[in-house]
Amino acid sequence: PGAAVVADAGAREGASKCPFSKENMAMEGAPTADGLLAGERYIAMNRFQVRDGSEAQFEQRWAQRKSTLLQLDGFRWFGLLRRVPPTGEAPDFEYPDDYSYVSFTIWETKKNFNSWRKGPAFKEAHGGGNIFSFVGMIVNGFMTSKGPPKPAFWRSMLMEKTSDEKPILRSGPGGRPDADGQQTLDPEVFVSMNRFTVAEGREQEFEQRWAKRESKLDGLPGFRYFQLMRRDQTPDDDVNYISMAVWDDRAAFDNWRNGDAFKKAHGGGGGAKAAHGAASPGASAGA
């Protein structure tokens, strides 16, 4: 269980709409037609644009909200991700899109996610029977300035976990009484993401590149886990794949990025632009 640090990266390959609408996705796992990889987890995200100066209050709302996620079937991990500039960039670095926080929940299957979304635990956590009550409270308050959050749904593949013993992060929503609304919370982990736009018809080729790569992550200091994510809806931002890695902290990520393992994995050190972040309240039962 744990909170996470936000990281987001922008790399693009090709362009097109994602063919994976929820209408043609199965409730359990992902389709393997045309050689596509089966999904191992289901991921729900909400992207928020938080007004400058309101970050601490926004985090406090999450840190003090009631949640029973850890008790639910199929729940694996939650993180509130706070976006931060890429390594080497100025503190006022601006991303092409301007969302500043992401709520990020990992489930065993889409069926588990839907069971939670339609059940009493969701209603309780989100302020009653209305599915958007909690989100509406934030949107209608002083904390956001550019409209409601944008949801995104994903299938997770090629998961890799460290073989080292790691302390379990157990704060979760409602688990940070130290959140005072004045100071942003200390991060619990660091997350890096690269985003890809893969042209229609080239998804299998793209996935196989990742499936056949020689991974050097397990055993690296600070590494926790990796996953490749495929969009489970028509994108609103042309991004249909994300590679995501979770690290103990930013220093561990930077050590990897500046080392030989990164250069070998990326053909000498070039590649996608990356964005990074720092995390707030989160919880997980192990990803």
Short mmCIF file of C-alpha atoms in Angstrom, two decimals:
data_model
loop_
_atom_site.label_atom_id
_atom_site.label_comp_id
_atom_site.label_asym_id
_atom_site.label_seq_id
_atom_site.Cartn_x
_atom_site.Cartn_y
_atom_site.Cartn_z
CA PRO A 1 0.00 0.00 0.00
CA GLY A 2 1.33 3.40 -0.63
CA ALA A 3 1.40 6.89 -1.81
CA ALA A 4 3.34 7.81 -4.85
CA VAL A 5 5.37 10.46 -6.53
CA VAL A 6 4.25 11.71 -9.86
CA ALA A 7 6.25 11.33 -12.98
CA ASP A 8 5.08 11.76 -16.49
CA ALA A 9 6.98 11.52 -19.74
CA GLY A 10 6.16 12.40 -23.28
CA ALA A 11 7.46 10.24 -26.08
CA ARG A 12 5.56 9.68 -29.29
CA GLU A 13 5.55 7.00 -31.97
CA GLY A 14 3.16 7.40 -34.86
CA ALA A 15 -0.34 8.71 -34.32
CA SER A 16 -3.92 7.44 -34.40
CA LYS A 17 -6.92 6.62 -32.29
CA CYS A 18 -6.62 3.79 -29.85
CA PRO A 19 -8.65 0.74 -30.99
CA PHE A 20 -9.23 -0.47 -27.42
CA SER A 21 -12.63 0.96 -26.55
CA LYS A 22 -14.38 -0.41 -23.51
CA GLU A 23 -17.01 -1.87 -25.82
CA ASN A 24 -14.57 -4.43 -27.20
CA MET A 25 -12.66 -5.19 -24.00
CA ALA A 26 -13.52 -8.25 -21.94
CA MET A 27 -14.36 -7.98 -18.26
CA GLU A 28 -11.53 -10.37 -17.36
CA GLY A 29 -8.09 -9.82 -18.86
CA ALA A 30 -7.48 -8.21 -22.24
CA PRO A 31 -7.99 -9.55 -25.76
CA THR A 32 -5.04 -11.27 -27.37
CA ALA A 33 -6.31 -10.98 -30.93
CA ASP A 34 -3.67 -10.12 -33.51
CA GLY A 35 -0.94 -11.13 -31.08
CA LEU A 36 -1.60 -8.41 -28.50
CA LEU A 37 -0.49 -9.13 -24.96
CA ALA A 38 -2.97 -10.16 -22.30
CA GLY A 39 -3.64 -7.66 -19.52
CA GLU A 40 -2.32 -8.49 -16.07
CA ARG A 41 -3.96 -5.63 -14.13
CA TYR A 42 -6.62 -2.95 -14.68
CA ILE A 43 -5.81 0.70 -13.98
CA ALA A 44 -8.10 3.70 -13.41
CA MET A 45 -6.69 7.23 -13.46
CA ASN A 46 -8.10 10.73 -12.99
CA ARG A 47 -6.05 13.73 -14.13
CA PHE A 48 -6.53 16.98 -12.18
CA GLN A 49 -5.58 20.58 -12.89
CA VAL A 50 -5.01 22.13 -9.47
CA ARG A 51 -4.78 25.87 -9.06
CA ASP A 52 -1.36 27.24 -8.10
CA GLY A 53 -1.13 27.64 -4.34
CA SER A 54 -3.89 25.10 -3.62
CA GLU A 55 -1.75 21.96 -3.77
CA ALA A 56 -1.54 21.41 0.00
CA GLN A 57 -5.31 21.75 0.45
CA PHE A 58 -5.92 19.38 -2.46
CA GLU A 59 -3.65 16.74 -0.91
CA GLN A 60 -5.31 17.22 2.48
CA ARG A 61 -8.70 16.34 1.01
CA TRP A 62 -7.32 13.00 -0.18
CA ALA A 63 -5.28 12.38 2.94
CA GLN A 64 -8.31 12.75 5.20
CA ARG A 65 -11.05 11.13 3.11
CA LYS A 66 -12.60 7.87 4.23
CA SER A 67 -11.55 4.78 2.27
CA THR A 68 -11.87 1.00 2.53
CA LEU A 69 -9.76 0.15 -0.52
CA LEU A 70 -7.43 -2.20 1.35
CA GLN A 71 -10.38 -4.42 2.29
CA LEU A 72 -11.72 -4.85 -1.26
CA ASP A 73 -11.35 -7.87 -3.52
CA GLY A 74 -8.90 -7.27 -6.33
CA PHE A 75 -7.46 -4.00 -5.03
CA ARG A 76 -3.69 -3.80 -5.50
CA TRP A 77 -2.38 -0.22 -5.25
CA PHE A 78 -3.42 3.43 -4.93
CA GLY A 79 -1.33 6.55 -5.35
CA LEU A 80 -2.04 10.24 -5.51
CA LEU A 81 0.65 11.43 -7.88
CA ARG A 82 1.97 14.98 -7.74
CA ARG A 83 3.66 16.04 -10.95
CA VAL A 84 7.20 17.41 -10.75
CA PRO A 85 9.64 18.68 -13.41
CA PRO A 86 11.96 16.23 -15.19
CA THR A 87 15.47 15.93 -13.81
CA GLY A 88 17.59 18.87 -14.90
CA GLU A 89 14.63 21.16 -15.66
CA ALA A 90 13.80 24.38 -13.82
CA PRO A 91 11.20 24.29 -11.00
CA ASP A 92 8.78 26.28 -13.19
CA PHE A 93 9.01 23.77 -16.06
CA GLU A 94 5.66 23.42 -17.84
CA TYR A 95 4.41 20.26 -19.52
CA PRO A 96 2.54 20.46 -22.86
CA ASP A 97 -0.60 19.38 -21.02
CA ASP A 98 -1.20 21.15 -17.76
CA TYR A 99 -2.62 18.63 -15.32
CA SER A 100 -0.72 18.63 -12.05
CA TYR A 101 -2.08 15.61 -10.12
CA VAL A 102 -3.22 12.08 -10.96
CA SER A 103 -5.17 9.65 -8.81
CA PHE A 104 -4.01 6.18 -9.77
CA THR A 105 -5.64 2.88 -8.74
CA ILE A 106 -4.55 -0.63 -9.77
CA TRP A 107 -6.95 -3.60 -9.70
CA GLU A 108 -6.56 -7.31 -10.47
CA THR A 109 -9.25 -7.15 -13.16
CA LYS A 110 -11.71 -4.77 -14.73
CA LYS A 111 -14.45 -6.75 -13.01
CA ASN A 112 -12.93 -5.90 -9.61
CA PHE A 113 -12.83 -2.22 -10.56
CA ASN A 114 -16.45 -2.21 -11.74
CA SER A 115 -17.58 -4.02 -8.60
CA TRP A 116 -15.98 -1.30 -6.47
CA ARG A 117 -17.27 1.52 -8.67
CA LYS A 118 -20.85 0.28 -8.41
CA GLY A 119 -20.70 -0.72 -4.75
CA PRO A 120 -21.22 0.94 -1.36
CA ALA A 121 -17.48 1.46 -0.72
CA PHE A 122 -17.24 3.80 -3.71
CA LYS A 123 -20.33 5.75 -2.67
CA GLU A 124 -19.04 6.09 0.87
CA ALA A 125 -15.62 7.32 -0.27
CA HIS A 126 -17.10 9.76 -2.77
CA GLY A 127 -19.63 11.44 -0.56
CA GLY A 128 -22.82 9.49 -1.13
CA GLY A 129 -24.73 7.97 -4.02
CA ASN A 130 -23.50 10.29 -6.74
CA ILE A 131 -20.50 8.80 -8.55
CA PHE A 132 -18.96 12.25 -8.99
CA SER A 133 -19.68 13.68 -5.53
CA PHE A 134 -16.11 13.72 -4.26
CA VAL A 135 -14.70 14.94 -7.56
CA GLY A 136 -17.45 17.56 -7.76
CA MET A 137 -16.55 18.83 -4.31
CA ILE A 138 -13.02 19.49 -5.54
CA VAL A 139 -14.04 20.94 -8.90
CA ASN A 140 -16.63 23.27 -7.42
CA GLY A 141 -14.24 24.46 -4.73
CA PHE A 142 -11.25 26.72 -4.91
CA MET A 143 -8.75 24.03 -5.79
CA THR A 144 -9.25 23.61 -9.53
CA SER A 145 -9.47 26.23 -12.21
CA LYS A 146 -9.82 24.46 -15.57
CA GLY A 147 -12.76 22.14 -15.37
CA PRO A 148 -13.35 18.59 -14.12
CA PRO A 149 -10.71 15.86 -13.98
CA LYS A 150 -10.17 13.67 -17.01
CA PRO A 151 -10.45 9.90 -16.51
CA ALA A 152 -8.25 7.37 -18.30
CA PHE A 153 -8.37 3.56 -18.16
CA TRP A 154 -5.58 1.11 -18.95
CA ARG A 155 -4.54 -2.53 -19.19
CA SER A 156 -1.24 -3.32 -17.50
CA MET A 157 1.24 -5.77 -19.08
CA LEU A 158 4.80 -7.04 -18.73
CA MET A 159 4.87 -6.34 -15.01
CA GLU A 160 8.24 -6.67 -13.32
CA LYS A 161 8.71 -6.49 -9.56
CA THR A 162 11.83 -6.24 -7.51
CA SER A 163 12.96 -9.43 -5.83
CA ASP A 164 14.15 -7.37 -2.85
CA GLU A 165 12.03 -7.05 0.27
CA LYS A 166 10.45 -3.60 0.39
CA PRO A 167 8.50 -1.96 3.20
CA ILE A 168 4.80 -1.84 2.32
CA LEU A 169 3.35 1.64 1.99
CA ARG A 170 0.23 1.78 4.13
CA SER A 171 -0.91 5.37 4.38
CA GLY A 172 -3.60 5.47 1.70
CA PRO A 173 -6.57 7.84 1.47
CA GLY A 174 -7.39 8.98 4.98
CA GLY A 175 -4.09 7.65 6.30
CA ARG A 176 -2.04 10.82 6.62
CA PRO A 177 -3.19 12.73 9.72
CA ASP A 178 -0.13 14.96 9.30
CA ALA A 179 -1.76 16.62 6.27
CA ASP A 180 -2.45 20.15 7.52
CA GLY A 181 -3.43 21.81 4.26
CA GLN A 182 -0.51 24.22 4.62
CA GLN A 183 2.42 22.11 3.40
CA THR A 184 2.43 19.49 0.65
CA LEU A 185 3.07 15.94 1.87
CA ASP A 186 6.45 14.26 1.75
CA PRO A 187 6.55 11.73 -1.11
CA GLU A 188 6.59 8.02 -0.37
CA VAL A 189 7.86 6.80 -3.75
CA PHE A 190 8.93 8.25 -7.09
CA VAL A 191 7.17 7.38 -10.35
CA SER A 192 8.53 7.86 -13.87
CA MET A 193 6.38 7.58 -17.00
CA ASN A 194 6.94 7.70 -20.75
CA ARG A 195 3.89 8.26 -22.95
CA PHE A 196 3.56 6.91 -26.48
CA THR A 197 1.23 7.42 -29.42
CA VAL A 198 1.40 4.21 -31.44
CA ALA A 199 -0.06 4.18 -34.96
CA GLU A 200 -3.07 1.98 -35.58
CA GLY A 201 -1.96 -1.42 -36.81
CA ARG A 202 1.47 -1.24 -35.16
CA GLU A 203 0.39 -2.07 -31.62
CA GLN A 204 1.58 -5.68 -31.84
CA GLU A 205 5.02 -4.62 -33.07
CA PHE A 206 5.28 -2.04 -30.31
CA GLU A 207 4.31 -4.51 -27.58
CA GLN A 208 6.69 -7.17 -28.87
CA ARG A 209 9.60 -4.73 -28.71
CA TRP A 210 8.92 -4.33 -25.02
CA ALA A 211 8.26 -8.03 -24.49
CA LYS A 212 11.59 -9.01 -26.05
CA ARG A 213 13.74 -6.34 -24.44
CA GLU A 214 16.40 -7.39 -21.97
CA SER A 215 15.37 -5.88 -18.66
CA LYS A 216 18.01 -4.69 -16.23
CA LEU A 217 15.68 -3.26 -13.58
CA ASP A 218 15.45 -6.02 -10.98
CA GLY A 219 18.36 -5.75 -8.59
CA LEU A 220 18.91 -2.05 -9.18
CA PRO A 221 19.01 0.01 -5.97
CA GLY A 222 15.63 1.56 -5.26
CA PHE A 223 13.67 -0.19 -8.02
CA ARG A 224 10.15 -1.35 -7.04
CA TYR A 225 8.19 -2.31 -10.16
CA PHE A 226 7.58 -1.68 -13.85
CA GLN A 227 4.57 -2.04 -16.14
CA LEU A 228 3.59 -1.26 -19.72
CA MET A 229 0.06 0.19 -19.93
CA ARG A 230 -2.30 0.01 -22.94
CA ARG A 231 -5.28 2.38 -23.15
CA ASP A 232 -8.70 0.82 -22.56
CA GLN A 233 -10.63 3.63 -24.23
CA THR A 234 -10.34 6.02 -27.16
CA PRO A 235 -7.73 8.54 -25.95
CA ASP A 236 -8.53 12.20 -25.43
CA ASP A 237 -4.84 13.07 -25.77
CA ASP A 238 -3.52 10.70 -28.50
CA VAL A 239 -1.62 8.67 -25.89
CA ASN A 240 -2.41 4.95 -26.09
CA TYR A 241 0.58 3.45 -24.24
CA ILE A 242 2.55 4.38 -21.12
CA SER A 243 5.65 2.79 -19.65
CA MET A 244 5.73 3.30 -15.88
CA ALA A 245 8.37 2.54 -13.26
CA VAL A 246 8.18 3.06 -9.50
CA TRP A 247 11.30 3.79 -7.42
CA ASP A 248 12.00 4.34 -3.74
CA ASP A 249 12.89 7.97 -4.45
CA ARG A 250 14.09 10.32 -7.16
CA ALA A 251 17.74 9.66 -6.38
CA ALA A 252 17.27 5.96 -7.21
CA PHE A 253 15.64 6.87 -10.53
CA ASP A 254 18.40 9.34 -11.40
CA ASN A 255 21.10 6.80 -10.55
CA TRP A 256 19.51 4.35 -12.99
CA ARG A 257 18.97 6.98 -15.68
CA ASN A 258 22.61 8.06 -15.53
CA GLY A 259 23.97 4.51 -15.43
CA ASP A 260 24.98 1.82 -17.92
CA ALA A 261 21.72 -0.13 -17.57
CA PHE A 262 19.73 2.81 -18.93
CA LYS A 263 22.13 3.35 -21.83
CA LYS A 264 21.99 -0.30 -22.85
CA ALA A 265 18.21 -0.44 -22.61
CA HIS A 266 17.79 2.74 -24.66
CA GLY A 267 20.40 2.18 -27.32
CA GLY A 268 23.02 4.49 -25.92
CA GLY A 269 21.06 6.92 -23.81
CA GLY A 270 18.70 8.67 -26.23
CA GLY A 271 14.98 8.13 -26.46
CA ALA A 272 11.78 9.46 -25.02
CA LYS A 273 11.41 12.64 -23.07
CA ALA A 274 10.46 11.94 -19.48
CA ALA A 275 8.49 13.76 -16.89
CA HIS A 276 8.56 12.96 -13.24
CA GLY A 277 6.69 13.53 -10.07
CA ALA A 278 6.45 13.29 -6.35
CA ALA A 279 3.74 11.51 -4.43
CA SER A 280 1.11 12.04 -1.81
CA PRO A 281 -1.35 9.77 0.01
CA GLY A 282 -1.51 6.27 -1.39
CA ALA A 283 -2.30 2.73 -0.49
CA SER A 284 -1.71 -0.66 -2.00
CA ALA A 285 -1.91 -4.32 -1.42
CA GLY A 286 1.06 -4.92 -3.66
CA ALA A 287 0.96 -4.20 -7.38
#
